[in-house]
């Protein structure tokens, strides 16, 4: 989705930084595209308005460190393109330009105080002392010849530099991280003052272009959508409907028996109310339960669920084909961080857990349409809002493909599913009532495979414990546990132990991601 505007090219050196930078740049109103360091080429400079080298978990001097084609960076610098190195990128630029990088005496992780020591446009509008987020062990020991040191911390003597007479900057800290007090100002200064770009990226204005592209591509035949009522798949399907009309589009909602109470029916009704003509509800709950019997390993569960999911979808597609004629396309709600960049997974969590919906049926031999593959989640929500999709869809928390099965730790049984399902209703109800639902990335209960002693009435009880997980996050790559008010937590806990049979204890999860993941499995 390049359009005519000049784009900010963000080079990915691994880890989660590149997407975070790109998101931030887009939030500021500039289009950013992520490119794997190993696929960076001169072609990427065509149409580029700035180049940002991201952070990454490596050392520039180590054997096998991620090294882009430095001729491209040279060319960018020589042609006067604005270039910004962040963390690893800062060290890479320093070394490339003749400076020196070495392992520091000690690491610098977390909040640090930055002291700006030279007047420069990149720090315009920010104070001399400011809080920045650091995450590094290596330091730039000697700045490149011809550069000027702009800022330092107690650990990093060269926390920021500028190549004099060029539009080249290096920052040891992470301006893209919210904990960096003036991060957005610094990034904006780089984009507006240094790169001289004008903000013009507004994803909701691209609806016309997205629709046109789909229409240009469509060559007739039926279109299959595996739908859930979630914001990504619903918005994707809606855009396709705008392009080609409702008639050829068939949405299949599979009730896996692992959904929240009433969710499959809700999804079907909601999709119909949006003007979709063919919304097929398939009840496959028994098949999923069968496949999960005796399975307690999380990855095994995911594999088993994915297998049944494909099987059911394939069967339904064949049935629909007999009734409605040939299917040629599959619409997926894939979003930008889900995409694979230069052979490496875009989202680090994909490598930690297998998200089956990313690789949906190649087996069906359908041409895949992914209208949202260029957008981040918050941008999808902006588009969804612009399309007038209902708030219940737009604000809906993400829900994992394997559903409640990964929220029952250990073996999944009908009884345990019913316990989390009921507890989920309570958690969501209370958060909505407190006006907190929309402020959270996700919030849900998890049934632990642990029984503990309690007292109910006057009798001893020996029942399950439930953990509540509530997080704030911008993209699920990192997350912080939500500091929910005690009274809300108390209400949730008290309702769960009173209303959910088999539970006598509720715990609150206070770990961040990393090191914990959002889901328990
Ligand atoms: P984790 O648990 O890895 O989750 O921190 C990150 C985000 O991904 C969601 N998630 C999944 N989504 N299929 C999905 O569609 C999956 O298998 C899956 N596992 C986790 C999770 O809910 C969170 O938003």
Coordinates of C-alpha atoms and ligand atoms in Angstrom, one line a residue:
X1 CA 0.0 0.0 0.0
X2 CA 2.6 2.6 -1.1
X3 CA 0.4 5.1 -2.8
X4 CA 2.4 8.1 -4.0
X5 CA 3.7 9.2 -0.7
X6 CA 7.4 8.8 0.3
X7 CA 7.7 5.9 2.7
X8 CA 9.8 5.4 5.7
X9 CA 11.8 2.2 5.3
X10 CA 12.4 0.4 8.7
X11 CA 15.1 -2.2 8.5
X12 CA 14.5 -5.2 10.8
X13 CA 17.4 -6.8 12.6
X14 CA 15.4 -9.3 14.6
X15 CA 13.5 -9.0 17.8
X16 CA 10.3 -6.9 18.0
X17 CA 11.7 -3.4 17.5
X18 CA 11.1 -2.9 13.8
X19 CA 7.4 -3.3 13.9
X20 CA 7.1 -1.1 17.0
X21 CA 9.1 1.6 15.2
X22 CA 6.9 1.3 12.1
X23 CA 3.8 1.5 14.1
X24 CA 5.0 4.6 15.9
X25 CA 6.0 6.2 12.6
X26 CA 2.5 5.5 11.2
X27 CA 0.8 6.8 14.3
X28 CA 2.6 10.0 13.6
X29 CA 1.1 10.0 10.2
X30 CA 3.8 8.7 8.0
X31 CA 3.7 5.4 6.0
X32 CA 6.3 2.9 7.2
X33 CA 7.3 -0.4 5.7
X34 CA 9.4 -3.1 7.4
X35 CA 12.2 -4.7 5.4
X36 CA 14.3 -7.6 6.6
X37 CA 18.0 -6.6 6.9
X38 CA 18.9 -9.5 4.5
X39 CA 16.6 -8.3 1.8
X40 CA 17.4 -4.6 1.9
X41 CA 18.4 -3.6 -1.6
X42 CA 18.9 -0.4 -3.6
X43 CA 15.3 -0.8 -4.8
X44 CA 14.1 -0.1 -1.3
X45 CA 15.5 3.4 -1.6
X46 CA 13.3 4.3 -4.6
X47 CA 10.4 6.2 -3.1
X48 CA 12.0 6.2 0.3
X49 CA 11.7 9.4 2.4
X50 CA 13.8 8.1 5.3
X51 CA 15.7 5.0 6.4
X52 CA 15.5 3.7 10.0
X53 CA 17.8 0.9 11.2
X54 CA 16.1 -0.8 14.1
X55 CA 17.3 -2.4 17.3
X56 CA 18.0 -6.1 17.6
X57 CA 19.4 -8.7 20.0
X58 CA 22.9 -9.0 18.5
X59 CA 26.3 -7.5 18.7
X60 CA 27.7 -5.8 15.6
X61 CA 31.1 -7.3 16.1
X62 CA 30.1 -10.9 16.6
X63 CA 30.5 -13.6 14.1
X64 CA 27.3 -13.9 12.1
X65 CA 25.8 -10.6 13.3
X66 CA 22.9 -9.5 11.0
X67 CA 24.6 -7.4 8.4
X68 CA 22.6 -5.6 5.6
X69 CA 24.2 -4.7 2.3
X70 CA 26.0 -1.7 3.6
X71 CA 26.3 -0.3 0.1
X72 CA 22.6 0.5 0.3
X73 CA 23.1 2.4 3.6
X74 CA 26.1 4.3 2.0
X75 CA 24.1 5.2 -1.0
X76 CA 21.3 6.4 1.2
X77 CA 23.7 8.6 3.2
X78 CA 25.4 9.9 0.1
X79 CA 22.2 10.7 -1.6
X80 CA 21.1 12.9 1.3
X81 CA 18.4 10.5 2.6
X82 CA 17.7 10.9 6.3
X83 CA 19.1 7.9 8.1
X84 CA 18.4 7.0 11.8
X85 CA 20.0 4.1 13.6
X86 CA 18.4 3.0 16.9
X87 CA 20.2 0.8 19.4
X88 CA 21.7 -2.0 17.2
X89 CA 21.2 0.4 14.3
X90 CA 23.1 3.1 16.2
X91 CA 26.0 0.7 16.8
X92 CA 25.9 -0.6 13.2
X93 CA 26.0 3.0 11.8
X94 CA 28.8 4.0 14.2
X95 CA 31.0 1.0 13.2
X96 CA 30.2 1.4 9.5
X97 CA 31.2 5.0 9.6
X98 CA 34.5 4.4 11.4
X99 CA 33.5 4.6 15.1
X100 CA 34.1 1.9 17.7
X101 CA 31.7 -0.4 19.4
X102 CA 32.6 -2.7 22.3
X103 CA 31.0 -4.7 25.1
X104 CA 30.1 -2.4 28.0
X105 CA 31.3 -2.8 31.5
X106 CA 27.7 -3.4 32.5
X107 CA 24.4 -3.4 30.7
X108 CA 21.9 -0.6 30.6
X109 CA 18.4 -2.0 30.8
X110 CA 15.2 -0.1 31.5
X111 CA 14.8 3.6 32.4
X112 CA 17.8 5.9 32.2
X113 CA 18.3 9.6 32.4
X114 CA 19.5 11.1 29.1
X115 CA 21.4 14.4 29.2
X116 CA 21.3 16.3 26.0
X117 CA 24.7 18.0 25.5
X118 CA 24.4 19.7 22.2
X119 CA 21.7 21.8 20.6
X120 CA 20.3 19.8 17.7
X121 CA 17.0 19.8 15.9
X122 CA 16.3 16.1 16.7
X123 CA 15.9 17.1 20.4
X124 CA 13.8 20.2 19.7
X125 CA 11.0 20.6 22.2
X126 CA 12.6 18.3 24.7
X127 CA 14.4 19.2 28.0
X128 CA 18.1 18.8 28.7
X129 CA 17.4 15.9 31.1
X130 CA 14.8 13.3 30.1
X131 CA 13.8 9.7 30.8
X132 CA 14.7 7.2 28.0
X133 CA 14.3 3.5 27.7
X134 CA 17.6 1.5 27.2
X135 CA 18.2 -2.1 26.4
X136 CA 21.8 -2.8 25.5
X137 CA 25.1 -4.2 26.7
X138 CA 27.3 -3.0 23.9
X139 CA 28.3 0.7 23.8
X140 CA 29.6 3.1 21.2
X141 CA 33.0 3.8 22.6
X142 CA 34.2 6.2 19.9
X143 CA 31.8 8.1 17.6
X144 CA 32.5 8.1 13.9
X145 CA 34.9 10.7 12.6
X146 CA 33.0 13.9 11.6
X147 CA 30.2 13.2 14.0
X148 CA 29.0 15.2 16.9
X149 CA 27.9 13.7 20.2
X150 CA 24.5 15.0 21.1
X151 CA 23.6 13.2 24.3
X152 CA 24.8 10.8 27.0
X153 CA 23.8 8.8 30.0
X154 CA 25.8 7.6 33.0
X155 CA 26.5 4.3 31.1
X156 CA 26.5 5.5 27.5
X157 CA 29.0 8.3 26.8
X158 CA 27.6 8.4 23.2
X159 CA 23.9 7.9 23.6
X160 CA 23.2 10.0 20.5
X161 CA 25.3 11.4 17.7
X162 CA 24.9 13.2 14.4
X163 CA 27.1 13.0 11.4
X164 CA 27.9 16.6 10.7
X165 CA 26.8 17.9 7.3
X166 CA 24.6 14.8 6.7
X167 CA 21.2 13.8 7.7
X168 CA 22.5 10.8 9.7
X169 CA 21.7 10.1 13.4
X170 CA 22.3 7.4 15.9
X171 CA 20.4 6.9 19.1
X172 CA 21.3 4.3 21.7
X173 CA 17.9 4.5 23.4
X174 CA 14.6 3.5 22.0
X175 CA 12.4 6.4 21.0
X176 CA 9.7 4.0 19.9
X177 CA 9.1 2.7 23.4
X178 CA 6.4 4.5 25.4
X179 CA 8.7 4.6 28.4
X180 CA 10.9 7.1 26.5
X181 CA 9.3 10.3 27.7
X182 CA 9.9 12.3 24.5
X183 CA 10.2 9.4 22.1
X184 CA 7.4 10.6 19.8
X185 CA 8.7 14.1 19.7
X186 CA 12.2 12.8 18.8
X187 CA 10.8 10.6 16.1
X188 CA 8.6 13.4 14.8
X189 CA 11.6 15.7 14.7
X190 CA 13.5 13.2 12.7
X191 CA 10.7 12.8 10.2
X192 CA 9.6 16.4 9.9
X193 CA 12.7 18.4 10.6
X194 CA 15.4 16.1 9.3
X195 CA 13.7 14.1 6.6
X196 CA 11.3 16.9 5.7
X197 CA 8.4 14.6 5.3
X198 CA 4.8 15.6 5.6
X199 CA 2.3 13.5 7.5
X200 CA -0.3 12.1 5.2
X201 CA -0.9 8.5 6.3
X202 CA -4.5 7.9 7.2
X203 CA -5.4 4.3 6.7
X204 CA -9.2 4.9 6.8
X205 CA -8.7 7.0 3.6
X206 CA -7.4 4.0 1.8
X207 CA -10.7 2.1 1.7
X208 CA -11.3 3.1 -1.9
X209 CA -7.9 1.9 -3.0
X210 CA -8.2 -1.4 -1.1
X211 CA -11.6 -2.1 -2.7
X212 CA -10.4 -1.2 -6.1
X213 CA -7.5 -3.6 -5.9
X214 CA -9.7 -6.4 -4.8
X215 CA -12.1 -5.7 -7.7
X216 CA -9.2 -5.7 -10.1
X217 CA -8.0 -9.0 -8.9
X218 CA -11.3 -10.8 -8.8
X219 CA -11.9 -13.1 -11.8
X220 CA -15.3 -14.7 -10.8
X221 CA -16.0 -17.7 -8.7
X222 CA -17.0 -18.1 -5.1
X223 CA -15.1 -16.7 -2.1
X224 CA -14.6 -18.6 1.2
X225 CA -14.1 -16.8 4.5
X226 CA -13.4 -18.5 7.7
X227 CA -15.2 -16.0 10.0
X228 CA -15.3 -15.5 13.7
X229 CA -16.8 -12.1 14.2
X230 CA -13.4 -10.8 15.2
X231 CA -12.4 -7.4 13.9
X232 CA -9.7 -8.6 11.4
X233 CA -11.7 -11.3 9.5
X234 CA -14.9 -9.2 9.6
X235 CA -13.3 -6.1 8.2
X236 CA -11.5 -8.1 5.6
X237 CA -14.7 -9.8 4.5
X238 CA -16.5 -6.5 4.5
X239 CA -14.0 -4.9 2.2
X240 CA -14.3 -7.9 -0.2
X241 CA -18.1 -7.4 -0.1
X242 CA -17.7 -3.8 -1.0
X243 CA -15.6 -4.8 -3.9
X244 CA -17.6 -7.7 -5.4
X245 CA -21.0 -7.7 -3.7
X246 CA -22.4 -10.2 -1.2
X247 CA -23.5 -12.9 -3.6
X248 CA -20.3 -14.9 -4.2
X249 CA -19.1 -14.6 -0.6
X250 CA -19.6 -17.5 1.8
X251 CA -18.6 -17.1 5.4
X252 CA -18.1 -20.2 7.5
X253 CA -18.4 -19.9 11.2
X254 CA -17.1 -23.0 12.8
X255 CA -18.4 -23.7 16.3
X256 CA -15.4 -25.5 17.8
X257 CA -17.1 -25.8 21.2
X258 CA -14.1 -23.8 22.4
X259 CA -15.8 -20.4 21.9
X260 CA -17.3 -18.2 24.5
X261 CA -20.9 -18.6 25.4
X262 CA -23.2 -18.0 22.5
X263 CA -20.3 -16.7 20.4
X264 CA -20.9 -18.7 17.2
X265 CA -24.5 -17.7 17.0
X266 CA -23.6 -14.1 17.8
X267 CA -21.1 -14.1 15.0
X268 CA -23.6 -15.5 12.5
X269 CA -26.3 -12.9 13.5
X270 CA -23.8 -10.0 13.4
X271 CA -22.4 -11.0 10.0
X272 CA -25.9 -11.3 8.6
X273 CA -26.8 -7.9 9.9
X274 CA -23.8 -6.5 8.0
X275 CA -25.3 -7.6 4.8
X276 CA -23.5 -10.9 4.2
X277 CA -25.9 -13.2 2.5
X278 CA -24.3 -16.6 3.0
X279 CA -23.2 -17.2 6.6
X280 CA -22.9 -20.9 7.4
X281 CA -22.7 -22.1 10.9
X282 CA -21.0 -25.5 11.4
X283 CA -21.3 -27.2 14.7
X284 CA -18.2 -29.3 15.1
X285 CA -17.9 -29.2 18.9
X286 CA -17.9 -32.9 19.3
X287 CA -15.1 -33.4 16.8
X288 CA -12.9 -31.0 18.6
X289 CA -13.6 -32.5 22.0
X290 CA -12.8 -35.9 20.6
X291 CA -9.5 -34.7 19.2
X292 CA -8.5 -33.1 22.5
X293 CA -9.2 -36.2 24.7
X294 CA -6.1 -37.2 26.6
X295 CA -4.0 -34.3 25.1
X296 CA -2.4 -32.1 27.7
X297 CA 0.7 -30.6 25.9
X298 CA -0.1 -27.1 24.6
X299 CA 1.5 -27.4 21.2
X300 CA -0.2 -30.8 20.8
X301 CA -3.5 -29.2 21.6
X302 CA -2.9 -26.5 19.0
X303 CA -1.9 -29.1 16.4
X304 CA -4.9 -31.2 17.1
X305 CA -7.2 -28.2 16.9
X306 CA -5.7 -26.9 13.7
X307 CA -6.1 -30.3 12.1
X308 CA -9.7 -30.6 12.9
X309 CA -10.3 -27.0 11.9
X310 CA -8.8 -27.6 8.4
X311 CA -10.8 -30.9 8.1
X312 CA -14.1 -29.2 9.0
X313 CA -13.4 -26.2 6.8
X314 CA -12.4 -28.4 3.9
X315 CA -15.5 -30.6 4.3
X316 CA -17.7 -27.5 4.4
X317 CA -16.1 -26.0 1.4
X318 CA -16.7 -29.2 -0.6
X319 CA -20.3 -29.2 0.5
X320 CA -20.7 -25.6 -0.5
X321 CA -19.0 -26.2 -3.8
X322 CA -21.5 -28.9 -4.7
X323 CA -24.3 -26.5 -3.9
X324 CA -23.0 -23.2 -5.2
X325 CA -20.3 -24.0 -7.7
X326 CA -16.6 -23.5 -7.8
X327 CA -14.7 -21.7 -5.0
X328 CA -11.6 -19.8 -6.2
X329 CA -10.6 -17.5 -3.3
X330 CA -10.1 -17.5 0.4
X331 CA -10.2 -14.3 2.4
X332 CA -8.1 -14.0 5.4
X333 CA -7.8 -11.3 8.0
X334 CA -4.0 -11.5 8.1
X335 CA -2.5 -8.2 9.4
X336 CA 1.0 -6.7 8.9
X337 CA 2.8 -8.2 11.9
X338 CA 1.6 -11.7 10.9
X339 CA 3.4 -11.5 7.6
X340 CA 6.5 -13.3 6.9
X341 CA 9.4 -10.9 6.0
X342 CA 12.2 -12.3 4.0
X343 CA 11.7 -15.8 5.3
X344 CA 11.6 -14.8 8.9
X345 CA 8.5 -14.6 11.0
X346 CA 7.3 -11.0 11.4
X347 CA 5.9 -11.5 14.9
X348 CA 8.2 -12.9 17.4
X349 CA 5.3 -14.7 19.2
X350 CA 4.7 -16.8 16.1
X351 CA 7.9 -18.6 16.7
X352 CA 6.9 -19.2 20.3
X353 CA 3.5 -20.6 19.7
X354 CA 2.1 -21.9 16.5
X355 CA -0.9 -19.8 15.5
X356 CA -2.7 -22.0 13.0
X357 CA -4.7 -19.3 11.4
X358 CA -1.6 -17.8 9.8
X359 CA -1.1 -20.7 7.6
X360 CA -4.7 -21.5 6.8
X361 CA -5.6 -24.0 4.0
X362 CA -3.0 -24.2 1.4
X363 CA -4.7 -27.6 1.1
X364 CA -7.8 -26.0 -0.3
X365 CA -5.8 -24.7 -3.3
X366 CA -7.5 -21.3 -3.1
X367 CA -6.1 -18.0 -4.0
X368 CA -5.7 -16.0 -0.8
X369 CA -7.0 -12.5 -0.5
X370 CA -5.6 -10.5 2.5
X371 CA -7.0 -7.0 2.2
X372 CA -5.5 -6.0 5.6
X373 CA -2.0 -7.4 5.2
X374 CA -0.4 -3.9 5.2
X375 CA -2.0 -2.7 8.4
X376 CA -1.5 -2.9 12.1
X377 CA -4.3 -3.8 14.5
X378 CA -5.1 -0.2 15.5
X379 CA -5.2 0.7 11.9
X380 CA -7.6 -2.1 11.2
X381 CA -9.8 -0.8 13.9
X382 CA -9.7 2.7 12.4
X383 CA -10.7 1.2 9.0
X384 CA -13.5 -0.8 10.7
X385 CA -14.8 2.3 12.4
X386 CA -14.7 4.2 9.2
X387 CA -16.8 1.4 7.6
X388 CA -19.3 1.8 10.3
X389 CA -18.9 -1.7 11.7
X390 CA -20.5 -2.2 15.1
X391 CA -18.6 -1.3 18.2
X392 CA -19.0 -4.8 19.5
X393 CA -16.8 -6.0 16.5
X394 CA -14.4 -3.1 16.4
X395 CA -13.5 -3.1 20.1
X396 CA -13.7 -6.9 20.6
X397 CA -10.6 -8.3 22.3
X398 CA -8.5 -10.7 20.2
X399 CA -9.5 -14.3 20.8
X400 CA -7.0 -17.1 20.0
X401 CA -7.8 -19.6 17.3
X402 CA -7.6 -22.5 19.7
X403 CA -10.0 -20.6 21.9
X404 CA -10.8 -21.7 25.4
X405 CA -8.7 -24.9 24.9
X406 CA -5.6 -22.8 25.7
X407 CA -7.3 -21.3 28.7
X408 CA -7.7 -24.7 30.3
X409 CA -4.2 -25.6 31.4
X410 CA -3.7 -29.3 30.8
X411 CA -6.3 -31.7 29.4
X412 CA -9.5 -30.2 28.1
X413 CA -12.8 -31.7 29.2
X414 CA -16.4 -30.6 28.7
X415 CA -16.7 -29.8 32.4
X416 CA -13.5 -27.7 32.5
X417 CA -14.6 -25.8 29.4
X418 CA -17.9 -25.0 31.0
X419 CA -16.0 -23.6 34.0
X420 CA -13.9 -21.2 32.0
X421 CA -16.8 -20.3 29.8
X422 CA -18.9 -19.3 32.7
X423 CA -16.0 -17.4 34.3
X424 CA -15.3 -15.7 31.0
X425 CA -18.8 -14.3 31.0
X426 CA -18.3 -12.9 34.5
X427 CA -14.9 -11.3 33.7
X428 CA -16.2 -9.7 30.6
X429 CA -19.4 -8.5 32.2
X430 CA -17.7 -6.9 35.2
X431 CA -15.1 -5.2 33.0
X432 CA -17.7 -3.8 30.7
X433 CA -19.7 -2.6 33.7
X434 CA -16.7 -0.9 35.1
X435 CA -16.0 0.8 31.7
X436 CA -12.6 -1.0 31.6
X437 CA -13.1 -3.5 28.7
X438 CA -12.1 -1.0 26.0
X439 CA -9.0 0.0 27.8
X440 CA -7.6 -3.5 27.9
X441 CA -5.9 -5.5 25.1
X442 CA -7.3 -8.7 26.5
X443 CA -8.8 -10.0 29.8
X444 CA -9.8 -13.5 30.6
X445 CA -9.8 -16.3 33.2
X446 CA -7.6 -19.4 32.9
X447 CA -8.5 -22.7 34.6
X448 CA -5.4 -24.0 36.4
X449 CA -4.9 -27.8 36.9
X450 CA -4.6 -27.2 40.6
X451 CA -7.1 -27.9 43.4
X452 CA -6.8 -26.2 46.7
X453 CA -8.6 -26.2 50.0
X454 CA -11.3 -23.7 50.9
X455 CA -14.4 -23.3 52.9
X456 CA -17.8 -22.9 51.4
X457 CA -20.7 -22.6 53.8
X458 CA -19.3 -24.4 56.8
X459 CA -17.8 -27.2 54.8
X460 CA -14.3 -27.8 53.6
X461 CA -14.0 -27.5 49.8
X462 CA -11.3 -28.9 47.6
X463 CA -11.7 -27.2 44.2
X464 CA -10.0 -25.6 41.2
X465 CA -8.2 -22.3 41.2
X466 CA -8.7 -19.8 38.4
X467 CA -6.2 -17.2 37.3
X468 CA -7.3 -13.9 35.9
X469 CA -5.1 -12.5 33.1
X470 CA -5.7 -8.9 32.1
X471 CA -3.1 -7.0 30.0
X472 CA -2.6 -3.7 28.3
X473 CA -0.7 -3.9 25.1
X474 CA -0.4 -2.2 21.7
X475 CA 0.2 -5.2 19.5
X476 CA 0.6 -8.3 21.8
X477 CA 4.3 -8.4 21.1
X478 CA 4.9 -7.0 24.6
X479 CA 2.3 -6.6 27.3
X480 CA 1.9 -5.3 30.8
X481 CA -0.4 -6.7 33.4
X482 CA -3.3 -4.3 33.9
X483 CA -3.4 -2.5 37.2
X484 CA -7.1 -3.2 37.7
X485 CA -8.8 -1.5 40.6
X486 CA -9.0 -3.8 43.7
X487 CA -12.8 -3.5 43.9
X488 CA -13.2 -4.7 40.3
X489 CA -10.9 -7.6 41.0
X490 CA -12.8 -8.4 44.2
X491 CA -16.1 -8.3 42.5
X492 CA -14.8 -10.7 39.8
X493 CA -13.3 -13.0 42.3
X494 CA -16.3 -13.1 44.5
X495 CA -18.7 -13.7 41.6
X496 CA -16.6 -16.5 40.2
X497 CA -16.3 -18.4 43.5
X498 CA -20.0 -17.9 44.1
X499 CA -21.4 -18.6 40.7
X500 CA -19.0 -21.0 39.1
X501 CA -19.3 -24.5 40.3
X502 CA -16.0 -26.2 41.1
X503 CA -13.9 -23.1 41.8
X504 CA -13.0 -21.8 45.2
X505 CA -10.0 -19.6 44.6
X506 CA -9.1 -16.8 42.2
X507 CA -5.6 -15.5 41.5
X508 CA -4.5 -12.4 39.6
X509 CA -1.6 -12.7 37.2
X510 CA 0.9 -9.9 37.7
X511 CA 3.5 -10.9 35.1
X512 CA 4.4 -8.9 32.0
X513 CA 5.2 -10.2 28.6
X514 CA 8.1 -10.9 28.3
X515 CA 8.9 -13.1 30.1
X516 CA 5.4 -14.5 30.4
X517 CA 3.2 -14.8 27.3
X518 CA -0.4 -13.4 27.3
X519 CA -2.1 -16.7 27.1
X520 CA -1.0 -19.4 29.5
X521 CA -0.5 -22.1 26.8
Ligands
LIG1 P1 0.9 -14.9 23.4 O1 0.1 -15.8 24.3 O2 1.8 -15.6 22.5 O3 -0.3 -14.3 22.5 O4 1.5 -13.8 24.2 C1 -0.1 -13.2 21.7 C2 -1.5 -12.8 21.1 O5 -1.8 -13.9 20.2 C3 -3.0 -14.5 20.6 N1 -2.8 -16.0 20.4 C4 -3.3 -16.6 19.4 N2 -4.1 -16.2 18.3 N3 -4.1 -18.4 17.4 C5 -4.5 -17.1 17.4 O6 -5.2 -16.7 16.5 C6 -3.3 -18.9 18.4 O7 -3.0 -20.0 18.4 C7 -2.9 -17.9 19.4 N4 -2.2 -18.1 20.6 C8 -2.1 -16.8 21.1 C9 -3.2 -14.2 22.1 O8 -4.6 -14.2 22.5 C10 -2.6 -12.8 22.1 O9 -3.5 -11.8 21.7

